[in-house]
Coordinates of C-alpha atoms in Angstrom, one line a residue:
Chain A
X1 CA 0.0 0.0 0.0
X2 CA 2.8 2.1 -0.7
X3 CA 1.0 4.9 -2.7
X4 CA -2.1 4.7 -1.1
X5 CA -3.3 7.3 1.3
X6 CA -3.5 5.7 5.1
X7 CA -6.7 4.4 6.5
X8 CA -7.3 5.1 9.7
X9 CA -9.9 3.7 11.7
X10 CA -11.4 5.4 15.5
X11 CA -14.3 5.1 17.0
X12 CA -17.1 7.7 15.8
X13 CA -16.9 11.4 17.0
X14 CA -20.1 14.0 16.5
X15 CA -18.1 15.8 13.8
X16 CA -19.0 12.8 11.6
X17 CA -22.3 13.4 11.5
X18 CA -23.2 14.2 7.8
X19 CA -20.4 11.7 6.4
X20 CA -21.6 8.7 8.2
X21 CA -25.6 9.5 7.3
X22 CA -24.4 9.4 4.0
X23 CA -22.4 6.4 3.5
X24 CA -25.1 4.4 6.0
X25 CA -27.4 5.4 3.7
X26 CA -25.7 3.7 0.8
X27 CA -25.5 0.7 3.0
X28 CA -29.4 0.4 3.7
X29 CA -30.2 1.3 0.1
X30 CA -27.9 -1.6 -0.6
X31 CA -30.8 -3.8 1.4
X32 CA -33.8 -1.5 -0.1
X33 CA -34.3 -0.3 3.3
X34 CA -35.1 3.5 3.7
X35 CA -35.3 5.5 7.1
X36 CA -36.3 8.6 7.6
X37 CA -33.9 11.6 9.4
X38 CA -35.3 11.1 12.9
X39 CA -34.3 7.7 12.9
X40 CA -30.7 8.8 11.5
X41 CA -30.5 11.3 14.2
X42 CA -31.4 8.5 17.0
X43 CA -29.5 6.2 15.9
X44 CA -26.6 8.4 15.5
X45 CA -27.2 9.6 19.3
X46 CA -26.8 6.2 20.3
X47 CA -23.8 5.1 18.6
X48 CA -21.8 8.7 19.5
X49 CA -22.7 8.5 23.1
X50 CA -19.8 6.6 25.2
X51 CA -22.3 6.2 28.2
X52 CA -25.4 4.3 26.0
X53 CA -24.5 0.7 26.8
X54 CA -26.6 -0.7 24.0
X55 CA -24.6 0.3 20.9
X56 CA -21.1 1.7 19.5
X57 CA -19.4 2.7 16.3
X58 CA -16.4 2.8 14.1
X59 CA -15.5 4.9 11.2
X60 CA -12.3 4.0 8.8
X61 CA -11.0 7.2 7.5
X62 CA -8.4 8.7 4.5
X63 CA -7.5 11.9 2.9
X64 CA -9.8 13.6 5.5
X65 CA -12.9 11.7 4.7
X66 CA -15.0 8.3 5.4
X67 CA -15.1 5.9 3.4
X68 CA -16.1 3.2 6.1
X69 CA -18.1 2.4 9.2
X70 CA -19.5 -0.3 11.5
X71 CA -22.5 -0.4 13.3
X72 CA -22.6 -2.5 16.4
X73 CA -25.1 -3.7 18.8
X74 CA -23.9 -5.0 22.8
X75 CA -26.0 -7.5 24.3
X76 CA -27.3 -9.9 26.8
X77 CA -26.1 -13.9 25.8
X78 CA -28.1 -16.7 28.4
X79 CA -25.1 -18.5 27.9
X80 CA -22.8 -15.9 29.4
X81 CA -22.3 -13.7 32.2
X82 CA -20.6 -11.7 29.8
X83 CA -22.3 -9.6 26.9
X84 CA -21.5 -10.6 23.1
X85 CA -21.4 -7.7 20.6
X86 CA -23.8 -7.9 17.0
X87 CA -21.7 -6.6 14.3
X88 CA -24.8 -5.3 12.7
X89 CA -23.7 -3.0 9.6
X90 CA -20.7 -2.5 7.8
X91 CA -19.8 -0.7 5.1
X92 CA -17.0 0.2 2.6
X93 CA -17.9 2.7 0.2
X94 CA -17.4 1.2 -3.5
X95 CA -15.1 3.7 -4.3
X96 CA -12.2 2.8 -1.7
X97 CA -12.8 -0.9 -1.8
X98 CA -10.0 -4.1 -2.2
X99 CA -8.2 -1.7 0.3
X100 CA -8.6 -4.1 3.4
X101 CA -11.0 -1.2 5.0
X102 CA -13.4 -3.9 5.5
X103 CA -10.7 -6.2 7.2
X104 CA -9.3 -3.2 9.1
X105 CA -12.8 -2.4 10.6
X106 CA -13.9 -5.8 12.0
X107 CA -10.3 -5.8 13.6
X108 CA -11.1 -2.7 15.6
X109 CA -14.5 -4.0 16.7
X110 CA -12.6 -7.6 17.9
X111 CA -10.3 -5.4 19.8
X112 CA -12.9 -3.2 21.2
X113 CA -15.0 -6.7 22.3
X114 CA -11.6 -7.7 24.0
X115 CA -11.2 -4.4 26.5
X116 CA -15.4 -4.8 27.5
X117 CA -14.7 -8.4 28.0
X118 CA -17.2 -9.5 25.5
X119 CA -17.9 -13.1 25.1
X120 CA -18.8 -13.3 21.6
X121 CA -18.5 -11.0 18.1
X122 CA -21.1 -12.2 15.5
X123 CA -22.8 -11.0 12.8
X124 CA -25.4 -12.2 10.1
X125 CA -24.4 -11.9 5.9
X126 CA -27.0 -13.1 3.1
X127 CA -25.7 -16.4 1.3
X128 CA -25.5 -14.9 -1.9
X129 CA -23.1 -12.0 -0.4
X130 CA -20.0 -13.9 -1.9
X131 CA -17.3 -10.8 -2.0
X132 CA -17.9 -9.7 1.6
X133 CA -18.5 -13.8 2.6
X134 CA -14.6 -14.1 1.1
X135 CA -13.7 -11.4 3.7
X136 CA -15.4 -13.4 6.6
X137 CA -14.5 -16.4 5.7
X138 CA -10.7 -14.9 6.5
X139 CA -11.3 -13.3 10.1
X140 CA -14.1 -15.5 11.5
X141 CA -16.1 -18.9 11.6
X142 CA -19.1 -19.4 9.2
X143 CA -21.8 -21.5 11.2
X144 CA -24.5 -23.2 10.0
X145 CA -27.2 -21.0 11.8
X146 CA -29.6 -19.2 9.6
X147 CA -32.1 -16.6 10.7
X148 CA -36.3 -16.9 10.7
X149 CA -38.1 -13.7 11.5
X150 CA -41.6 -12.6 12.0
Chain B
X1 CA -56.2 -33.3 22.2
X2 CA -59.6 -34.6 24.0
X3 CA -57.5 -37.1 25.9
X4 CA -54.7 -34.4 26.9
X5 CA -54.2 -32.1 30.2
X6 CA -54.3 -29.0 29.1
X7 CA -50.7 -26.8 28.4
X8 CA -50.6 -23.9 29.7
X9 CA -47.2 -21.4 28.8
X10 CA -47.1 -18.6 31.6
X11 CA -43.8 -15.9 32.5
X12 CA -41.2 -17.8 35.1
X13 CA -41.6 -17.9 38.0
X14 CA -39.0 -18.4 41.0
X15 CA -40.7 -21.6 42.4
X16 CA -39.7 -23.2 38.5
X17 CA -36.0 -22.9 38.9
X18 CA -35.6 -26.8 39.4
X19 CA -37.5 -27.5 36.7
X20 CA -36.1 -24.6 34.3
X21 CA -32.8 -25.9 35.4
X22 CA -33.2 -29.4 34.6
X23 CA -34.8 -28.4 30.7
X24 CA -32.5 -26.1 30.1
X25 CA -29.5 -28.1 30.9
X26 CA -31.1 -30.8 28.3
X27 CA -31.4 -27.7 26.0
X28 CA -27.8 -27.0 25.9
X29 CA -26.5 -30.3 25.7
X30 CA -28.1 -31.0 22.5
X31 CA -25.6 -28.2 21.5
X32 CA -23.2 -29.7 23.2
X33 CA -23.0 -27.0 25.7
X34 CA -22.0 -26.9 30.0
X35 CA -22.5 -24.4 32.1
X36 CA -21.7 -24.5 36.0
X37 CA -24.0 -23.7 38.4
X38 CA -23.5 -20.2 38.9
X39 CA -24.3 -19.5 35.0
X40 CA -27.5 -21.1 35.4
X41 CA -28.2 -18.5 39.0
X42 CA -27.0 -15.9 37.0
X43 CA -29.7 -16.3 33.6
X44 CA -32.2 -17.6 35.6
X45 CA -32.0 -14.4 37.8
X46 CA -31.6 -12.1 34.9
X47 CA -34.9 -14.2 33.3
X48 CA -37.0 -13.8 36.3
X49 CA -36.4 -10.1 37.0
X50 CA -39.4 -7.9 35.4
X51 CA -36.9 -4.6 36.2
X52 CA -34.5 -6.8 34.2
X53 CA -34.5 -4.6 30.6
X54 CA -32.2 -7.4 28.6
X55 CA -34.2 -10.6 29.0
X56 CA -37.3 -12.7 30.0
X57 CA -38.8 -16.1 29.4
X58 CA -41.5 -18.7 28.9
X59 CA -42.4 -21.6 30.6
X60 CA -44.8 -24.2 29.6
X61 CA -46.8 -26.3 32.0
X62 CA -49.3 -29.4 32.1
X63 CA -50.3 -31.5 34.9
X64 CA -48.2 -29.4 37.3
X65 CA -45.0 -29.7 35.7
X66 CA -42.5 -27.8 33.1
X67 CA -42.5 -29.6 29.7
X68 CA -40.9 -26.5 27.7
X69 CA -39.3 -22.9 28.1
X70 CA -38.2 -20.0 25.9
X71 CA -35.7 -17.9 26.6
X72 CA -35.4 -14.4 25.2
X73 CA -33.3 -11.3 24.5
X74 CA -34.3 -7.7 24.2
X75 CA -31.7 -5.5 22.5
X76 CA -31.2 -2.1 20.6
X77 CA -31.2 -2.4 16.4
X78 CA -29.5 0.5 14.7
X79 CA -32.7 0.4 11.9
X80 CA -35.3 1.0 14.0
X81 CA -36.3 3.3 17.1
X82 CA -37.9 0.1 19.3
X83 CA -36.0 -2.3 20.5
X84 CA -36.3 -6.4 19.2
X85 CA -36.8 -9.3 20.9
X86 CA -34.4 -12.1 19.9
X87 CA -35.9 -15.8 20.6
X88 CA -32.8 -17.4 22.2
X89 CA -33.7 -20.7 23.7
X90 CA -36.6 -22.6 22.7
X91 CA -36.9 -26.2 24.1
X92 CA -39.9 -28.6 24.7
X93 CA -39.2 -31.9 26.3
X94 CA -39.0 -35.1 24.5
X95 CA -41.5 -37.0 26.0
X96 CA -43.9 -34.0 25.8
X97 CA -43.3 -33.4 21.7
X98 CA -46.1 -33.6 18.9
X99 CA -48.5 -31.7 21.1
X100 CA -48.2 -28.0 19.8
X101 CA -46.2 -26.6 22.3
X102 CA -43.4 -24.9 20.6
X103 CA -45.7 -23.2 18.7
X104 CA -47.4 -22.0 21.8
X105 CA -44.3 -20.7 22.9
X106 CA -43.2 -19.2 20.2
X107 CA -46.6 -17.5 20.0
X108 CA -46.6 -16.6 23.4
X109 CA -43.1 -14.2 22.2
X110 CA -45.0 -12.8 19.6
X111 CA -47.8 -11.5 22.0
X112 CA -45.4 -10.1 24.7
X113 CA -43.0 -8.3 21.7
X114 CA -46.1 -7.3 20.9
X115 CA -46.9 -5.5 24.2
X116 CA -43.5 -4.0 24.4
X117 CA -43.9 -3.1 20.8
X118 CA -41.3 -4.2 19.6
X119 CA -39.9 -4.1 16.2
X120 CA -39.3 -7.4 15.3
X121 CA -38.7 -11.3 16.6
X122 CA -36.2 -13.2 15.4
X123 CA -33.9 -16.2 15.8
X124 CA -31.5 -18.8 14.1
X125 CA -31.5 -22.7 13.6
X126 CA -28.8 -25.0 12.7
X127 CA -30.0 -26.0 8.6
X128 CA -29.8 -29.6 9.5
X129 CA -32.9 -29.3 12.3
X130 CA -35.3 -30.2 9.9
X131 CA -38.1 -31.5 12.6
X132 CA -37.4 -27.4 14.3
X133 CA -37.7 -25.6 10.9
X134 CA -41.0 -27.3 9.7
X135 CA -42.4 -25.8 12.8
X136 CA -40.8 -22.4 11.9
X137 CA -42.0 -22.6 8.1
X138 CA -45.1 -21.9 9.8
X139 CA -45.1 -19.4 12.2
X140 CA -42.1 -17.4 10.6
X141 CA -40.1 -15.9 8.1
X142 CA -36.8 -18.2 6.9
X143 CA -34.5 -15.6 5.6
X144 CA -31.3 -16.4 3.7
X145 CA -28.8 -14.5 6.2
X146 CA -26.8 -16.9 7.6
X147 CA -24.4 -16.3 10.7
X148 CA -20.3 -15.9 11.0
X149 CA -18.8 -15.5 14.8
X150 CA -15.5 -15.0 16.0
Chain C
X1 CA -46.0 -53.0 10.8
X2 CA -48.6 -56.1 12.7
X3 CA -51.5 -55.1 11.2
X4 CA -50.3 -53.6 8.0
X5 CA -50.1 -54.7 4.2
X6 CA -47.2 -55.6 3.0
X7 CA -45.5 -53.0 1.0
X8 CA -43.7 -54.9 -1.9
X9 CA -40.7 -53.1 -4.2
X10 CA -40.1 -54.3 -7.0
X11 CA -38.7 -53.5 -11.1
X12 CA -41.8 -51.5 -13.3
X13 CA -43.6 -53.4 -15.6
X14 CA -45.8 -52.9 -18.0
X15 CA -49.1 -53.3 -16.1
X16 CA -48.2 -50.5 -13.5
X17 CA -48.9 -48.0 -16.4
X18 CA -51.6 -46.4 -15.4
X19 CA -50.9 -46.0 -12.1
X20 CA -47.4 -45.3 -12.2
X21 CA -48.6 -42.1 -14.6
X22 CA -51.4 -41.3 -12.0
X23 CA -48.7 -41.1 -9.1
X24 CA -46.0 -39.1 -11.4
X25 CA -48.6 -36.9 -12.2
X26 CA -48.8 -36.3 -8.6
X27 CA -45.5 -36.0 -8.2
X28 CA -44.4 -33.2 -10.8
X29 CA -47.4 -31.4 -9.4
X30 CA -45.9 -31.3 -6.3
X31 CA -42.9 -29.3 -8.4
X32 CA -45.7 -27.1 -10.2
X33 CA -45.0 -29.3 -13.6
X34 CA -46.8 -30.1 -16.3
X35 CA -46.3 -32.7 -19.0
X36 CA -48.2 -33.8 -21.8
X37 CA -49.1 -37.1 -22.8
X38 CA -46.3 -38.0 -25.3
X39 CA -43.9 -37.3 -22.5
X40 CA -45.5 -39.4 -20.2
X41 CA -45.3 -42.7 -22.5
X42 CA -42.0 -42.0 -23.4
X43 CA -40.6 -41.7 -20.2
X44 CA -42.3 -44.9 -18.8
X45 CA -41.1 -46.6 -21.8
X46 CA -37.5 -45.5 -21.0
X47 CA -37.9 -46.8 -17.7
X48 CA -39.8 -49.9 -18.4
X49 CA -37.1 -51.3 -21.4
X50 CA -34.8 -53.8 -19.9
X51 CA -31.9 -53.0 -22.7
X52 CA -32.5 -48.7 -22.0
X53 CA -28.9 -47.9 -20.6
X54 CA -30.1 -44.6 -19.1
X55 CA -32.8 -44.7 -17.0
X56 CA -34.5 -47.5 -14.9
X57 CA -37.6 -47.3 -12.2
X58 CA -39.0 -49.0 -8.9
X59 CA -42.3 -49.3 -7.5
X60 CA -43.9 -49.8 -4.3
X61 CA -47.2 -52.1 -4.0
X62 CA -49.4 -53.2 -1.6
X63 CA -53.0 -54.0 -1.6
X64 CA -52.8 -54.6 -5.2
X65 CA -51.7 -50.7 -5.9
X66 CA -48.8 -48.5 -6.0
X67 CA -48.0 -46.4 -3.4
X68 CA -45.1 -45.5 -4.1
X69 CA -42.3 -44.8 -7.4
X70 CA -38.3 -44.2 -7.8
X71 CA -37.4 -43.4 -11.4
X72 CA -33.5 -43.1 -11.6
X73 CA -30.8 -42.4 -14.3
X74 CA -27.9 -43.9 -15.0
X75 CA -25.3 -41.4 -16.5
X76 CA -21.3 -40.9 -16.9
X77 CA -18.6 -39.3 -14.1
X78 CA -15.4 -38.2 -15.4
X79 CA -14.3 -39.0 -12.5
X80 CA -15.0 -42.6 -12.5
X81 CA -14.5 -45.9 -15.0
X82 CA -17.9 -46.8 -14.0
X83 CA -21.4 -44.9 -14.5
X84 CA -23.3 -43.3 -11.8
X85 CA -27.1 -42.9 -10.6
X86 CA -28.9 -40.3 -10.2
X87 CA -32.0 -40.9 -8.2
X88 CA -33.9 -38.2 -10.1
X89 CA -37.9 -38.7 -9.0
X90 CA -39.0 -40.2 -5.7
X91 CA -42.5 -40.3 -4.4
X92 CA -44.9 -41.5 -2.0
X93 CA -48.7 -41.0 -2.2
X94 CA -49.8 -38.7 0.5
X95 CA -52.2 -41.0 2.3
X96 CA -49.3 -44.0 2.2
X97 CA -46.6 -42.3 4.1
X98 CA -45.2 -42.8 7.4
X99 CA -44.5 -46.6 6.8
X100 CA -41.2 -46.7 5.5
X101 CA -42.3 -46.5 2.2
X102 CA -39.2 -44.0 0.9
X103 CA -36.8 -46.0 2.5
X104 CA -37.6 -49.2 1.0
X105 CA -37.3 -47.3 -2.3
X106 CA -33.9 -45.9 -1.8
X107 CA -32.8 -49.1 -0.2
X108 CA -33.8 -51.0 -3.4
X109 CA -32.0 -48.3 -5.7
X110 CA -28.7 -48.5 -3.9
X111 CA -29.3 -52.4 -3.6
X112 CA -29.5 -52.2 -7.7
X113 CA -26.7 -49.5 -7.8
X114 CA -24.4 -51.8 -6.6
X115 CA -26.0 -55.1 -8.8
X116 CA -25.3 -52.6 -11.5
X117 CA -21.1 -51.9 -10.2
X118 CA -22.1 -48.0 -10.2
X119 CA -19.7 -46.0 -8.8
X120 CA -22.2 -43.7 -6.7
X121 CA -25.9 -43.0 -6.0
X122 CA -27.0 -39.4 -5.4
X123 CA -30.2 -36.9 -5.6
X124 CA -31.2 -33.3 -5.1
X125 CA -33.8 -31.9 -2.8
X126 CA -34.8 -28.2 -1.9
X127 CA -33.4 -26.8 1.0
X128 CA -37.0 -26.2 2.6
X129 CA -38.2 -30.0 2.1
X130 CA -37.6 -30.6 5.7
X131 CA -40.2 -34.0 5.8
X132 CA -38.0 -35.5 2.9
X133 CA -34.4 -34.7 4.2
X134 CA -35.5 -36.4 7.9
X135 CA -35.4 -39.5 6.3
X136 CA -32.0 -38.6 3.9
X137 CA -30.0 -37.8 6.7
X138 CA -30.7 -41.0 7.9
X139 CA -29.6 -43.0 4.6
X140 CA -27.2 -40.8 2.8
X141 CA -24.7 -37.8 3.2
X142 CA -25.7 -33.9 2.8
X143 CA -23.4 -33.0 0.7
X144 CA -22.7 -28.8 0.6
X145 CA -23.0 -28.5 -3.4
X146 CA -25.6 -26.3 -4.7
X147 CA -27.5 -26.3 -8.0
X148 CA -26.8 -23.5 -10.8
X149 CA -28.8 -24.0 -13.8
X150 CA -29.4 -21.9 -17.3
Chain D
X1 CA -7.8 -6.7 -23.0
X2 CA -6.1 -4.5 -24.9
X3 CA -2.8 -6.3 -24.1
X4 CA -3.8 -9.1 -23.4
X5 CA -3.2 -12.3 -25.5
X6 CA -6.4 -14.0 -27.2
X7 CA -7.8 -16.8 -25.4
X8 CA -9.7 -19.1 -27.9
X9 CA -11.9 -21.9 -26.5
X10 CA -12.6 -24.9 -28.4
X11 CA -13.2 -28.5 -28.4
X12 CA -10.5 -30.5 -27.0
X13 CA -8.0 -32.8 -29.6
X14 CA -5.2 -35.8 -29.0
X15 CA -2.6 -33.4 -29.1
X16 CA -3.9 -31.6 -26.3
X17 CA -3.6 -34.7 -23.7
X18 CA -0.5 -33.7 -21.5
X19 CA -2.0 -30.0 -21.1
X20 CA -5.3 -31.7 -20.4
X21 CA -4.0 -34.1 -17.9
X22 CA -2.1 -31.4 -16.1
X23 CA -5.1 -29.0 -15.9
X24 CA -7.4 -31.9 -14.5
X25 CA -5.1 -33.0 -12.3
X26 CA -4.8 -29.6 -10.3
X27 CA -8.5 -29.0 -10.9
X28 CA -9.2 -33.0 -8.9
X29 CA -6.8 -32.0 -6.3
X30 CA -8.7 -29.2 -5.6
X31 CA -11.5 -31.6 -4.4
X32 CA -8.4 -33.6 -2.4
X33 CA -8.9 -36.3 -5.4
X34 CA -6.3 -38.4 -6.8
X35 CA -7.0 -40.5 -9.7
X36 CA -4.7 -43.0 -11.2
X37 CA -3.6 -42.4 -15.2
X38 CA -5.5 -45.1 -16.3
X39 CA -8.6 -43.1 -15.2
X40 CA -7.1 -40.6 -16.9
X41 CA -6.7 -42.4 -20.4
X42 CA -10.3 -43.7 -20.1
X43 CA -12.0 -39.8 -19.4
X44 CA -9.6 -38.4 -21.9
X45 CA -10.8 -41.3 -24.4
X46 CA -14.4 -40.2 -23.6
X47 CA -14.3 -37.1 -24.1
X48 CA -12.3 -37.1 -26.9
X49 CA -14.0 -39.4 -29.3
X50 CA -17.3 -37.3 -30.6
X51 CA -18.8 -40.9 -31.4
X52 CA -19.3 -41.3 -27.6
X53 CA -22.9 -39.8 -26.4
X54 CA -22.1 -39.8 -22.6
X55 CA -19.0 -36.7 -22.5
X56 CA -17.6 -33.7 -24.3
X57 CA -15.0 -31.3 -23.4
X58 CA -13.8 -27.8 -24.6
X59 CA -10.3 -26.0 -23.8
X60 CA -9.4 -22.9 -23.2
X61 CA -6.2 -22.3 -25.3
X62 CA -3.7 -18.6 -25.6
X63 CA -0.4 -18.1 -26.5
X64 CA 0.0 -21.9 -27.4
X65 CA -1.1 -23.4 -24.3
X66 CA -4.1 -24.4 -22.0
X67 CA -5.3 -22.4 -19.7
X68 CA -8.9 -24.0 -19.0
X69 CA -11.1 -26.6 -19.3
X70 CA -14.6 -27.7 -18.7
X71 CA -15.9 -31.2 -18.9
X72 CA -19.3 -32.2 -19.8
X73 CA -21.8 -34.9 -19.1
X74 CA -24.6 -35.8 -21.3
X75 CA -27.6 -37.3 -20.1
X76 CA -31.0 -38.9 -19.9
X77 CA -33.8 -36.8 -18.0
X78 CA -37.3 -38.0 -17.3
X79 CA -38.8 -34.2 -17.7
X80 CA -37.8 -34.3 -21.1
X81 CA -38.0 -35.9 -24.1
X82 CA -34.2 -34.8 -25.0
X83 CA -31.4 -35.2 -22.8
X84 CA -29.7 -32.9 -20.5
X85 CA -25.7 -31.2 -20.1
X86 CA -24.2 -31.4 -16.6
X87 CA -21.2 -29.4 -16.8
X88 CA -19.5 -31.4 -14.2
X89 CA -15.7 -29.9 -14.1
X90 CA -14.9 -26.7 -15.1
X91 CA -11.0 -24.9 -13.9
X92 CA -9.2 -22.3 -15.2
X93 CA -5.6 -22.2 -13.8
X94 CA -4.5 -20.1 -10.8
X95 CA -1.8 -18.2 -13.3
X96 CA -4.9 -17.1 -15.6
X97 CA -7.9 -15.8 -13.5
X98 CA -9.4 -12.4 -13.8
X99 CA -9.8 -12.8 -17.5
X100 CA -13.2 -13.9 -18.3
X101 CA -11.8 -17.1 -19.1
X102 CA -14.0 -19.3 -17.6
X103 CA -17.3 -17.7 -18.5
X104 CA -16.0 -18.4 -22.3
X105 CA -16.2 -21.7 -21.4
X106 CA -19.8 -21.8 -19.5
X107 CA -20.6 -19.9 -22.9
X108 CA -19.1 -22.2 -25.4
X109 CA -21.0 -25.4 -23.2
X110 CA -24.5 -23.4 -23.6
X111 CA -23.6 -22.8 -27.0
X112 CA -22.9 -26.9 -27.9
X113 CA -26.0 -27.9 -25.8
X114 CA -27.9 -25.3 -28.0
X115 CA -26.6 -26.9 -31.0
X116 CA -27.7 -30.5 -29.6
X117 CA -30.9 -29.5 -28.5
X118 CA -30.1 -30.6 -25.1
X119 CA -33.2 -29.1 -22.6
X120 CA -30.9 -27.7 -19.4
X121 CA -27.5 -27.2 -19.0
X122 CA -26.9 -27.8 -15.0
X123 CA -24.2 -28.3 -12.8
X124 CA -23.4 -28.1 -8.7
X125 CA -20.6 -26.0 -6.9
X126 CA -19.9 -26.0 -2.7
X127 CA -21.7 -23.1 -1.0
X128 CA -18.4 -21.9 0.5
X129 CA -16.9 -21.2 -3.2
X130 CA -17.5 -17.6 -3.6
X131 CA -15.1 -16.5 -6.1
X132 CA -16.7 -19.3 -8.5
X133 CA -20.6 -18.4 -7.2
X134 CA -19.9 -14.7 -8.6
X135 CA -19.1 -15.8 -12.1
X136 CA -22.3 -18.1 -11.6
X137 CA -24.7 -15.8 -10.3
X138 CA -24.3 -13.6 -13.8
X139 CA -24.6 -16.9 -15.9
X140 CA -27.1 -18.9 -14.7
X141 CA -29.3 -19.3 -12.1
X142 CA -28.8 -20.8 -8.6
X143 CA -31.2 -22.9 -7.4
X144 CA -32.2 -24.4 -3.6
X145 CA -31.4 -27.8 -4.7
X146 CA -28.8 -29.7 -2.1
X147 CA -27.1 -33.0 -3.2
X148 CA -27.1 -35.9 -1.3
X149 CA -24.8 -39.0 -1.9
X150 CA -24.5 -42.3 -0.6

């Protein structure tokens, strides 16, 4: 990566704001899923504030702008005394992809997991998501667990 | 079901912690799963406690005596203002099978995520637990996300 | 099986015409597919000729009727001298099941397979056909390969 | 491809064996297969000689060598009154990926089966090969049918 620009990747600050509404809106489109601003603005509260023990964020940055974030969700686990964390969203802008952003994003949420003493990091990916499933396959353990919903 | 006492799923109580022991341990050994003792004090109390925000459960009863339970998770989801309720544990006991009572459980969820309002149920199976999923078919949505965990 | 018929498998012949038509019919319903007469006759006499090399057929009796059809093809493998089958249609009339019916079927296929020196025996099913896979987990491997078709 | 040498595909010749060979043999030990040459000399035979109904073959040929192969099964189906392609191996090598290579060959396989006036052109893949299930996914269709082998 000698001539490219460095990625950096830090947990979410309020400045932000406008960057990560828009590249999390590319990643709900990219599910046909659209949200209107209050729910933006809520969930964006939740992920910024350090003290709201439900959720937190990352954002991978270059060049002064994002082209990356992950959503994530903390939780109860029965089988634990220990909470487990949802990777629920993450997303790499088209534009700055096969730059490892992806990889480089997941690492920081295992390493945040690690200093709250999660038990777990787990997410959910559609089986016909074969570019990011190449990624996961790499960093983490495909199970044969799929999801039903009301 | 002429012929059958009558099932009757309820919330936990603390005079069914034997019982909800002794099911749940059969639960997680079909997943191949231990727990010590304290693990089973600790859901148990986070299961029972209505003040409790990150969990609660089902039992089912007939003839005086647990034949199933559910156990479930409340957590935040980035997508929505309203929490969801994630269907954790779900386990009916062998000799009580074939008489509906998954399904009455499962419905049971539905009503209280209802009450809460919450925005969705959900849960995962193993693709090889064919005799689960053909109860699921029915009462659910089988989407094609499939899980990866650390 | 005390107070049951005995269910008989044995080779097609030419008598089971009707029937075996009547019960195919049901079967490529169940697949939402319709065929026309000529197809019909030339399929069963595929099946039904002793000195056809690709395709051959089982039935299952009792009472006097079929319950019950296997209709296989024999084919090459690359990666094999010998040929292969492909257990292509299996079915069981609705009000017959539960009796072992599908088993004896498969049993008789493989038990002809090998008469036959073929190197394999394999089928497809859907993912969601949860009734039929109970019974092939119990007789053959799940394999994790996928169908593509044009 | 501006730069880029031609890559013709066509069917496969005598004087093409040792390329062959050494293409299918990385290709089978992909699968962890090992075959010995006489199982070589009888597939090569087979597909090979266009007298023989049961195979055919094409190559993928630039700069004077093999780069890719596919290997085709023809066979008997009871749907139909003509018989059906199973594309069973298809490899491109490792040095010469990223070039469209093996969709000329999926291409060239629709295009023979067209000429035959075979009914489907079908063939199966693991559900943990992404890089091939991309290619896929724009050429054909993928459908929920699992195998299952004895």
């Amino acid at each position: 990566m000698t001539d490219e620009a460095k990625i950096v990747v830090r947990p979410i600050t309020l400045a932000d704001k406008d960057e990560w509404k828009f590249l999390w809106r590319r990643y709900l489109s990219f599910y046909s899923t659209i949200r209107d601003d209050a729910l933006y603005e809520h969930t964006f509260a939740r992920l910024l504030d350090p003290a709201y023990p439900g959720m937190f964020a990352y954002v991978a940055q270059t060049q002064g702008h994002l082209i990356g974030l992950v959503n994530c969700i903390v939780h109860d686990h029965g089988w634990y005394q220990e909470k487990v964390v949802y990777l629920q969203d993450l997303y790499v802008d088209e534009s700055a992809r096969g730059k490892g952003t992806g990889r480089l994003l997941i690492e920081q949420v295992y390493a945040q997991a690690d200093r709250l003493g999660m038990a777990s990091v787990y997410w959910t990916t559609q089986t016909n998501n074969h570019t990011a499933m190449k990624l996961y396959d790499k960093v983490a353990r495909k199970t044969d667990f799929i999801k039903y919903q009301r």
